[in-house]
PDB file of C-alpha atoms in Angstrom:
ATOM      1  CA  SER J   1      -0.132   0.008  -0.068  1.00  0.00           C
ATOM      2  CA  GLN J   2       1.131   3.561  -0.607  1.00  0.00           C
ATOM      3  CA  GLN J   3       2.210   5.464   2.418  1.00  0.00           C
ATOM      4  CA  GLY J   4       2.424   8.872   0.689  1.00  0.00           C
ATOM      5  CA  GLU J   5      -0.402  10.186  -1.457  1.00  0.00           C
ATOM      6  CA  GLU J   6       0.136  13.249  -3.522  1.00  0.00           C
ATOM      7  CA  ASP J   7      -2.461  15.720  -4.330  1.00  0.00           C
ATOM      8  CA  PRO J   8      -3.402  16.807  -6.957  1.00  0.00           C
ATOM      9  CA  GLN J   9      -2.702  13.942  -9.347  1.00  0.00           C
ATOM     10  CA  ALA J  10      -2.147  16.392 -12.133  1.00  0.00           C
ATOM     11  CA  LEU J  11      -1.524  20.179 -12.280  1.00  0.00           C
ATOM     12  CA  SER J  12      -1.276  22.555 -15.217  1.00  0.00           C
ATOM     13  CA  ILE J  13       0.114  26.044 -14.770  1.00  0.00           C
ATOM     14  CA  GLN J  14       1.608  28.905 -16.827  1.00  0.00           C
ATOM     15  CA  GLU J  15       5.277  29.654 -16.693  1.00  0.00           C
ATOM     16  CA  GLY J  16       6.072  32.203 -13.949  1.00  0.00           C
ATOM     17  CA  GLU J  17       3.298  30.924 -11.692  1.00  0.00           C
ATOM     18  CA  ASN J  18       3.880  29.025  -8.482  1.00  0.00           C
ATOM     19  CA  ALA J  19       3.067  25.298  -8.245  1.00  0.00           C
ATOM     20  CA  THR J  20       2.081  23.607  -4.990  1.00  0.00           C
ATOM     21  CA  MET J  21       1.851  19.841  -4.435  1.00  0.00           C
ATOM     22  CA  ASN J  22       0.737  18.192  -1.320  1.00  0.00           C
ATOM     23  CA  CYS J  23       1.591  14.816   0.188  1.00  0.00           C
ATOM     24  CA  SER J  24      -0.260  13.022   2.940  1.00  0.00           C
ATOM     25  CA  TYR J  25       0.981   9.902   4.880  1.00  0.00           C
ATOM     26  CA  LYS J  26      -0.430   7.568   7.433  1.00  0.00           C
ATOM     27  CA  THR J  27       2.295   6.491   9.935  1.00  0.00           C
ATOM     28  CA  SER J  28       5.030   8.258  11.799  1.00  0.00           C
ATOM     29  CA  ILE J  29       8.024   9.125   9.717  1.00  0.00           C
ATOM     30  CA  ASN J  30      11.787   9.750  10.230  1.00  0.00           C
ATOM     31  CA  ASN J  31      12.030  11.966   7.208  1.00  0.00           C
ATOM     32  CA  LEU J  32      10.101  12.826   3.964  1.00  0.00           C
ATOM     33  CA  GLN J  33      11.798  13.341   0.649  1.00  0.00           C
ATOM     34  CA  TRP J  34      10.638  14.853  -2.640  1.00  0.00           C
ATOM     35  CA  TYR J  35      11.776  13.452  -6.052  1.00  0.00           C
ATOM     36  CA  ARG J  36      11.322  14.557  -9.630  1.00  0.00           C
ATOM     37  CA  GLN J  37      10.885  12.333 -12.617  1.00  0.00           C
ATOM     38  CA  ASN J  38      11.208  13.585 -16.141  1.00  0.00           C
ATOM     39  CA  SER J  39       9.337  11.620 -18.747  1.00  0.00           C
ATOM     40  CA  GLY J  40      11.114   8.352 -19.523  1.00  0.00           C
ATOM     41  CA  ARG J  41      13.889   9.014 -16.834  1.00  0.00           C
ATOM     42  CA  GLY J  42      14.799   7.882 -13.380  1.00  0.00           C
ATOM     43  CA  LEU J  43      13.919   9.852 -10.220  1.00  0.00           C
ATOM     44  CA  VAL J  44      16.073  12.667  -9.080  1.00  0.00           C
ATOM     45  CA  HIS J  45      16.225  13.605  -5.380  1.00  0.00           C
ATOM     46  CA  LEU J  46      15.121  17.145  -4.627  1.00  0.00           C
ATOM     47  CA  ILE J  47      14.967  17.753  -0.905  1.00  0.00           C
ATOM     48  CA  LEU J  48      14.834  15.970   2.333  1.00  0.00           C
ATOM     49  CA  ILE J  49      13.128  17.248   5.437  1.00  0.00           C
ATOM     50  CA  ARG J  50      13.465  15.487   8.846  1.00  0.00           C
ATOM     51  CA  SER J  51      10.623  14.808  11.146  1.00  0.00           C
ATOM     52  CA  ASN J  52      11.906  17.524  13.581  1.00  0.00           C
ATOM     53  CA  GLU J  53      11.963  20.182  10.775  1.00  0.00           C
ATOM     54  CA  ARG J  54       8.908  22.244   9.733  1.00  0.00           C
ATOM     55  CA  GLU J  55      10.284  24.047   6.618  1.00  0.00           C
ATOM     56  CA  LYS J  56      13.147  23.755   4.220  1.00  0.00           C
ATOM     57  CA  HIS J  57      14.318  25.718   1.190  1.00  0.00           C
ATOM     58  CA  SER J  58      16.442  24.873  -1.720  1.00  0.00           C
ATOM     59  CA  GLY J  59      16.638  27.374  -4.519  1.00  0.00           C
ATOM     60  CA  ARG J  60      13.147  27.810  -5.919  1.00  0.00           C
ATOM     61  CA  LEU J  61      11.795  24.906  -3.828  1.00  0.00           C
ATOM     62  CA  ARG J  62      10.159  25.228  -0.439  1.00  0.00           C
ATOM     63  CA  VAL J  63       9.022  22.144   1.575  1.00  0.00           C
ATOM     64  CA  THR J  64       6.891  22.284   4.623  1.00  0.00           C
ATOM     65  CA  LEU J  65       6.124  19.415   6.937  1.00  0.00           C
ATOM     66  CA  ASP J  66       3.294  19.173   9.462  1.00  0.00           C
ATOM     67  CA  THR J  67       3.672  16.001  11.539  1.00  0.00           C
ATOM     68  CA  SER J  68       0.460  16.658  13.432  1.00  0.00           C
ATOM     69  CA  LYS J  69      -1.493  16.602  10.153  1.00  0.00           C
ATOM     70  CA  LYS J  70       0.798  13.916   8.614  1.00  0.00           C
ATOM     71  CA  SER J  71       1.233  16.117   5.461  1.00  0.00           C
ATOM     72  CA  SER J  72       3.811  17.959   3.492  1.00  0.00           C
ATOM     73  CA  SER J  73       3.760  20.450   0.691  1.00  0.00           C
ATOM     74  CA  LEU J  74       6.299  21.199  -2.086  1.00  0.00           C
ATOM     75  CA  LEU J  75       6.089  24.737  -3.542  1.00  0.00           C
ATOM     76  CA  ILE J  76       7.908  25.586  -6.780  1.00  0.00           C
ATOM     77  CA  THR J  77       8.131  29.294  -7.226  1.00  0.00           C
ATOM     78  CA  ALA J  78       8.375  31.163 -10.501  1.00  0.00           C
ATOM     79  CA  SER J  79       7.842  27.871 -12.517  1.00  0.00           C
ATOM     80  CA  ARG J  80       9.670  27.283 -15.761  1.00  0.00           C
ATOM     81  CA  ALA J  81       8.696  24.894 -18.650  1.00  0.00           C
ATOM     82  CA  ALA J  82      11.707  22.835 -17.631  1.00  0.00           C
ATOM     83  CA  ASP J  83       9.906  22.054 -14.287  1.00  0.00           C
ATOM     84  CA  THR J  84       7.481  19.874 -16.249  1.00  0.00           C
ATOM     85  CA  ALA J  85       7.714  16.506 -14.663  1.00  0.00           C
ATOM     86  CA  SER J  86       6.170  14.210 -12.090  1.00  0.00           C
ATOM     87  CA  TYR J  87       6.871  14.837  -8.444  1.00  0.00           C
ATOM     88  CA  PHE J  88       6.876  12.110  -5.911  1.00  0.00           C
ATOM     89  CA  CYS J  89       6.964  12.296  -2.048  1.00  0.00           C
ATOM     90  CA  ALA J  90       8.688   9.424  -0.299  1.00  0.00           C
ATOM     91  CA  THR J  91       8.533   8.721   3.410  1.00  0.00           C
ATOM     92  CA  GLY J  92      11.099   6.931   5.621  1.00  0.00           C
ATOM     93  CA  ASN J  93       9.113   5.209   8.144  1.00  0.00           C
ATOM     94  CA  THR J  94      10.101   3.499  11.433  1.00  0.00           C
ATOM     95  CA  GLY J  95      10.250  -0.214  10.867  1.00  0.00           C
ATOM     96  CA  ARG J  96      10.030  -0.223   7.214  1.00  0.00           C
ATOM     97  CA  ARG J  97      12.650  -1.480   4.911  1.00  0.00           C
ATOM     98  CA  ALA J  98      13.156   1.407   2.571  1.00  0.00           C
ATOM     99  CA  LEU J  99      11.517   4.589   1.440  1.00  0.00           C
ATOM    100  CA  THR J 100       7.817   4.332   0.551  1.00  0.00           C
ATOM    101  CA  PHE J 101       6.851   6.328  -2.561  1.00  0.00           C
ATOM    102  CA  GLY J 102       3.469   7.913  -3.345  1.00  0.00           C
ATOM    103  CA  SER J 103       1.905   7.808  -6.773  1.00  0.00           C
ATOM    104  CA  GLY J 104       3.033  11.241  -7.780  1.00  0.00           C
ATOM    105  CA  THR J 105       1.777  14.667  -9.056  1.00  0.00           C
ATOM    106  CA  ARG J 106       2.100  15.279 -12.867  1.00  0.00           C
ATOM    107  CA  LEU J 107       3.020  18.975 -13.365  1.00  0.00           C
ATOM    108  CA  GLN J 108       2.808  20.599 -16.717  1.00  0.00           C
ATOM    109  CA  VAL J 109       4.208  24.150 -17.012  1.00  0.00           C
ATOM    110  CA  GLN J 110       2.976  25.922 -20.165  1.00  0.00           C
ATOM    111  CA  PRO J 111       5.427  28.291 -21.697  1.00  0.00           C
TER     112      PRO J 111
ATOM    113  CA  ILE T   1      30.593   4.938 -15.316  1.00  0.00           C
ATOM    114  CA  ALA T   2      29.010   7.726 -13.328  1.00  0.00           C
ATOM    115  CA  GLY T   3      26.116   6.896 -10.952  1.00  0.00           C
ATOM    116  CA  ILE T   4      23.984   3.975 -11.689  1.00  0.00           C
ATOM    117  CA  THR T   5      23.662   2.106 -14.976  1.00  0.00           C
ATOM    118  CA  GLN T   6      21.057  -0.365 -15.952  1.00  0.00           C
ATOM    119  CA  ALA T   7      20.834  -2.797 -18.797  1.00  0.00           C
ATOM    120  CA  PRO T   8      19.043  -3.469 -21.033  1.00  0.00           C
ATOM    121  CA  THR T   9      17.262  -0.165 -21.731  1.00  0.00           C
ATOM    122  CA  SER T  10      14.210  -2.045 -22.982  1.00  0.00           C
ATOM    123  CA  GLN T  11      13.336  -5.661 -23.632  1.00  0.00           C
ATOM    124  CA  ILE T  12      10.409  -7.633 -25.001  1.00  0.00           C
ATOM    125  CA  LEU T  13      10.199 -11.036 -23.611  1.00  0.00           C
ATOM    126  CA  ALA T  14       8.054 -14.062 -24.216  1.00  0.00           C
ATOM    127  CA  ALA T  15       6.039 -15.332 -21.285  1.00  0.00           C
ATOM    128  CA  GLY T  16       7.879 -18.189 -19.445  1.00  0.00           C
ATOM    129  CA  ARG T  17      11.400 -16.956 -20.303  1.00  0.00           C
ATOM    130  CA  ARG T  18      14.085 -16.244 -17.841  1.00  0.00           C
ATOM    131  CA  MET T  19      15.433 -12.665 -17.735  1.00  0.00           C
ATOM    132  CA  THR T  20      18.097 -10.841 -15.708  1.00  0.00           C
ATOM    133  CA  LEU T  21      18.079  -7.096 -15.372  1.00  0.00           C
ATOM    134  CA  ARG T  22      21.438  -5.690 -14.593  1.00  0.00           C
ATOM    135  CA  CYS T  23      22.318  -2.733 -12.295  1.00  0.00           C
ATOM    136  CA  THR T  24      25.772  -1.444 -11.538  1.00  0.00           C
ATOM    137  CA  GLN T  25      26.669   1.622  -9.345  1.00  0.00           C
ATOM    138  CA  ASP T  26      30.109   3.284  -8.873  1.00  0.00           C
ATOM    139  CA  MET T  27      29.282   5.277  -5.851  1.00  0.00           C
ATOM    140  CA  ARG T  28      30.237   2.578  -3.352  1.00  0.00           C
ATOM    141  CA  HIS T  29      26.988   2.842  -1.774  1.00  0.00           C
ATOM    142  CA  ASN T  30      26.185  -0.012   0.582  1.00  0.00           C
ATOM    143  CA  ALA T  31      22.382  -0.117  -0.015  1.00  0.00           C
ATOM    144  CA  MET T  32      20.677  -0.951  -3.280  1.00  0.00           C
ATOM    145  CA  TYR T  33      17.096  -1.335  -4.284  1.00  0.00           C
ATOM    146  CA  TRP T  34      14.812  -2.583  -7.085  1.00  0.00           C
ATOM    147  CA  TYR T  35      11.524  -0.904  -7.793  1.00  0.00           C
ATOM    148  CA  ARG T  36       8.834  -1.291 -10.426  1.00  0.00           C
ATOM    149  CA  GLN T  37       6.789   1.572 -11.666  1.00  0.00           C
ATOM    150  CA  ASP T  38       3.377   1.018 -13.068  1.00  0.00           C
ATOM    151  CA  LEU T  39       1.043   3.742 -14.247  1.00  0.00           C
ATOM    152  CA  GLY T  40      -0.913   5.202 -11.356  1.00  0.00           C
ATOM    153  CA  LEU T  41       0.822   3.189  -8.731  1.00  0.00           C
ATOM    154  CA  GLY T  42       4.023   4.995  -8.109  1.00  0.00           C
ATOM    155  CA  LEU T  43       7.068   2.993  -7.252  1.00  0.00           C
ATOM    156  CA  ARG T  44       6.886  -0.284  -5.438  1.00  0.00           C
ATOM    157  CA  LEU T  45       9.855  -1.914  -3.745  1.00  0.00           C
ATOM    158  CA  ILE T  46      10.648  -5.381  -5.118  1.00  0.00           C
ATOM    159  CA  HIS T  47      13.856  -6.330  -3.241  1.00  0.00           C
ATOM    160  CA  TYR T  48      16.489  -4.449  -1.417  1.00  0.00           C
ATOM    161  CA  SER T  49      20.037  -5.043  -0.111  1.00  0.00           C
ATOM    162  CA  ASN T  50      21.436  -2.989   2.803  1.00  0.00           C
ATOM    163  CA  THR T  51      24.962  -4.349   2.275  1.00  0.00           C
ATOM    164  CA  ALA T  52      26.844  -6.798   0.073  1.00  0.00           C
ATOM    165  CA  GLY T  53      25.982 -10.406   0.943  1.00  0.00           C
ATOM    166  CA  THR T  54      22.517  -9.573   2.319  1.00  0.00           C
ATOM    167  CA  THR T  55      19.181  -9.139   0.600  1.00  0.00           C
ATOM    168  CA  GLY T  56      15.608  -8.570   1.592  1.00  0.00           C
ATOM    169  CA  LYS T  57      12.064  -8.707   0.303  1.00  0.00           C
ATOM    170  CA  GLY T  58      10.161  -5.583  -0.438  1.00  0.00           C
ATOM    171  CA  GLU T  59       6.466  -4.981  -1.042  1.00  0.00           C
ATOM    172  CA  VAL T  60       6.116  -7.067  -4.235  1.00  0.00           C
ATOM    173  CA  PRO T  61       8.838  -9.761  -4.340  1.00  0.00           C
ATOM    174  CA  ASP T  62       6.868 -12.676  -5.826  1.00  0.00           C
ATOM    175  CA  GLY T  63       8.423 -13.881  -9.194  1.00  0.00           C
ATOM    176  CA  TYR T  64      11.690 -12.030  -8.634  1.00  0.00           C
ATOM    177  CA  SER T  65      14.978 -12.838  -7.069  1.00  0.00           C
ATOM    178  CA  VAL T  66      18.146 -10.814  -6.420  1.00  0.00           C
ATOM    179  CA  SER T  67      21.765 -11.406  -5.360  1.00  0.00           C
ATOM    180  CA  ARG T  68      24.393  -9.049  -4.034  1.00  0.00           C
ATOM    181  CA  ALA T  69      27.808 -10.683  -4.492  1.00  0.00           C
ATOM    182  CA  ASN T  70      29.603  -7.413  -4.336  1.00  0.00           C
ATOM    183  CA  THR T  71      29.045  -3.806  -3.542  1.00  0.00           C
ATOM    184  CA  ASP T  72      28.619  -2.548  -7.087  1.00  0.00           C
ATOM    185  CA  ASP T  73      26.205  -4.997  -8.684  1.00  0.00           C
ATOM    186  CA  PHE T  74      22.631  -5.872  -7.988  1.00  0.00           C
ATOM    187  CA  PRO T  75      20.903  -8.008 -10.577  1.00  0.00           C
ATOM    188  CA  LEU T  76      17.291  -8.754 -10.630  1.00  0.00           C
ATOM    189  CA  THR T  77      16.061 -12.039 -12.136  1.00  0.00           C
ATOM    190  CA  LEU T  78      12.655 -13.031 -13.377  1.00  0.00           C
ATOM    191  CA  ALA T  79      12.708 -16.871 -13.222  1.00  0.00           C
ATOM    192  CA  SER T  80       9.645 -17.322 -15.586  1.00  0.00           C
ATOM    193  CA  ALA T  81       8.259 -14.029 -16.785  1.00  0.00           C
ATOM    194  CA  VAL T  82       4.541 -13.420 -16.834  1.00  0.00           C
ATOM    195  CA  PRO T  83       2.577 -10.582 -18.549  1.00  0.00           C
ATOM    196  CA  SER T  84       1.792  -8.884 -15.142  1.00  0.00           C
ATOM    197  CA  GLN T  85       5.606  -8.325 -14.855  1.00  0.00           C
ATOM    198  CA  THR T  86       5.320  -5.831 -17.771  1.00  0.00           C
ATOM    199  CA  SER T  87       6.554  -2.597 -16.162  1.00  0.00           C
ATOM    200  CA  VAL T  88       9.452  -0.174 -15.930  1.00  0.00           C
ATOM    201  CA  TYR T  89      12.030  -1.278 -13.489  1.00  0.00           C
ATOM    202  CA  PHE T  90      14.323   1.003 -11.610  1.00  0.00           C
ATOM    203  CA  CYS T  91      17.493   0.334  -9.649  1.00  0.00           C
ATOM    204  CA  ALA T  92      18.526   2.739  -6.942  1.00  0.00           C
ATOM    205  CA  SER T  93      21.271   2.959  -4.336  1.00  0.00           C
ATOM    206  CA  SER T  94      22.037   4.896  -1.177  1.00  0.00           C
ATOM    207  CA  GLU T  95      24.248   5.110   1.761  1.00  0.00           C
ATOM    208  CA  PHE T  96      22.473   2.823   4.222  1.00  0.00           C
ATOM    209  CA  GLY T  97      21.676   4.829   7.307  1.00  0.00           C
ATOM    210  CA  GLY T  98      19.378   2.370   9.163  1.00  0.00           C
ATOM    211  CA  GLU T  99      16.236   4.331   9.768  1.00  0.00           C
ATOM    212  CA  ALA T 100      17.875   7.500   8.593  1.00  0.00           C
ATOM    213  CA  TYR T 101      16.579   6.666   5.101  1.00  0.00           C
ATOM    214  CA  ASN T 102      19.190   8.597   3.034  1.00  0.00           C
ATOM    215  CA  GLU T 103      18.626  10.137  -0.372  1.00  0.00           C
ATOM    216  CA  GLN T 104      18.411   7.478  -3.091  1.00  0.00           C
ATOM    217  CA  PHE T 105      20.069   7.694  -6.520  1.00  0.00           C
ATOM    218  CA  PHE T 106      18.153   6.113  -9.450  1.00  0.00           C
ATOM    219  CA  GLY T 107      19.205   4.439 -12.597  1.00  0.00           C
ATOM    220  CA  PRO T 108      17.554   5.334 -16.021  1.00  0.00           C
ATOM    221  CA  GLY T 109      15.289   2.299 -15.852  1.00  0.00           C
ATOM    222  CA  THR T 110      14.525  -0.834 -17.914  1.00  0.00           C
ATOM    223  CA  ARG T 111      11.234  -0.917 -19.705  1.00  0.00           C
ATOM    224  CA  LEU T 112      10.163  -4.656 -19.812  1.00  0.00           C
ATOM    225  CA  THR T 113       7.304  -6.015 -21.867  1.00  0.00           C
ATOM    226  CA  VAL T 114       6.192  -9.604 -21.315  1.00  0.00           C
ATOM    227  CA  LEU T 115       4.042 -11.037 -24.073  1.00  0.00           C
TER     228      LEU T 115
END
């Protein structure tokens, strides 16, 4: 079963707009990670946020984590056409063998 | 080699045939993983290895086997392929940090079609 579930499943925006994707999970975590996947390629790690952190930034990316709501959000500011990809959250859960990935959000940035 | 390589890039296979997907990394990561990715289901863990010489079952291990004879290689074998194993297969590696769950590095994937 999927631990992380992304919302929305698909998102289409114009270049320059901000894109927000959400991830909800069910059990306690050690950390939560976001990955990007371009069409036909492998996943690429974007950012990791630990369970005792509430917000983290990396370039145009901002990730928040609310452990009380078991949710995270990924904000991409000033989006570019090159940001078009699928975005996955992955959770590191106590007692599990490896990261558990959600089903992803497909982001389309129109030029 | 830089990062993780997978071979073949794609393969069409008759049902019942045996197939080994190859994965090699040059980052000296102690942990390696195999995932399958199906439309709408995200990535599901097939098998993993936390260090050379050890392997473990993931979420969907049936019909697959792995070995980890050394640090760099982690082949995935389908003993007798079935159509439900049609998927895109990704190999990944990371520094094993116990429950620290470090960043994973992914290969480019193998697209497998079983007819």
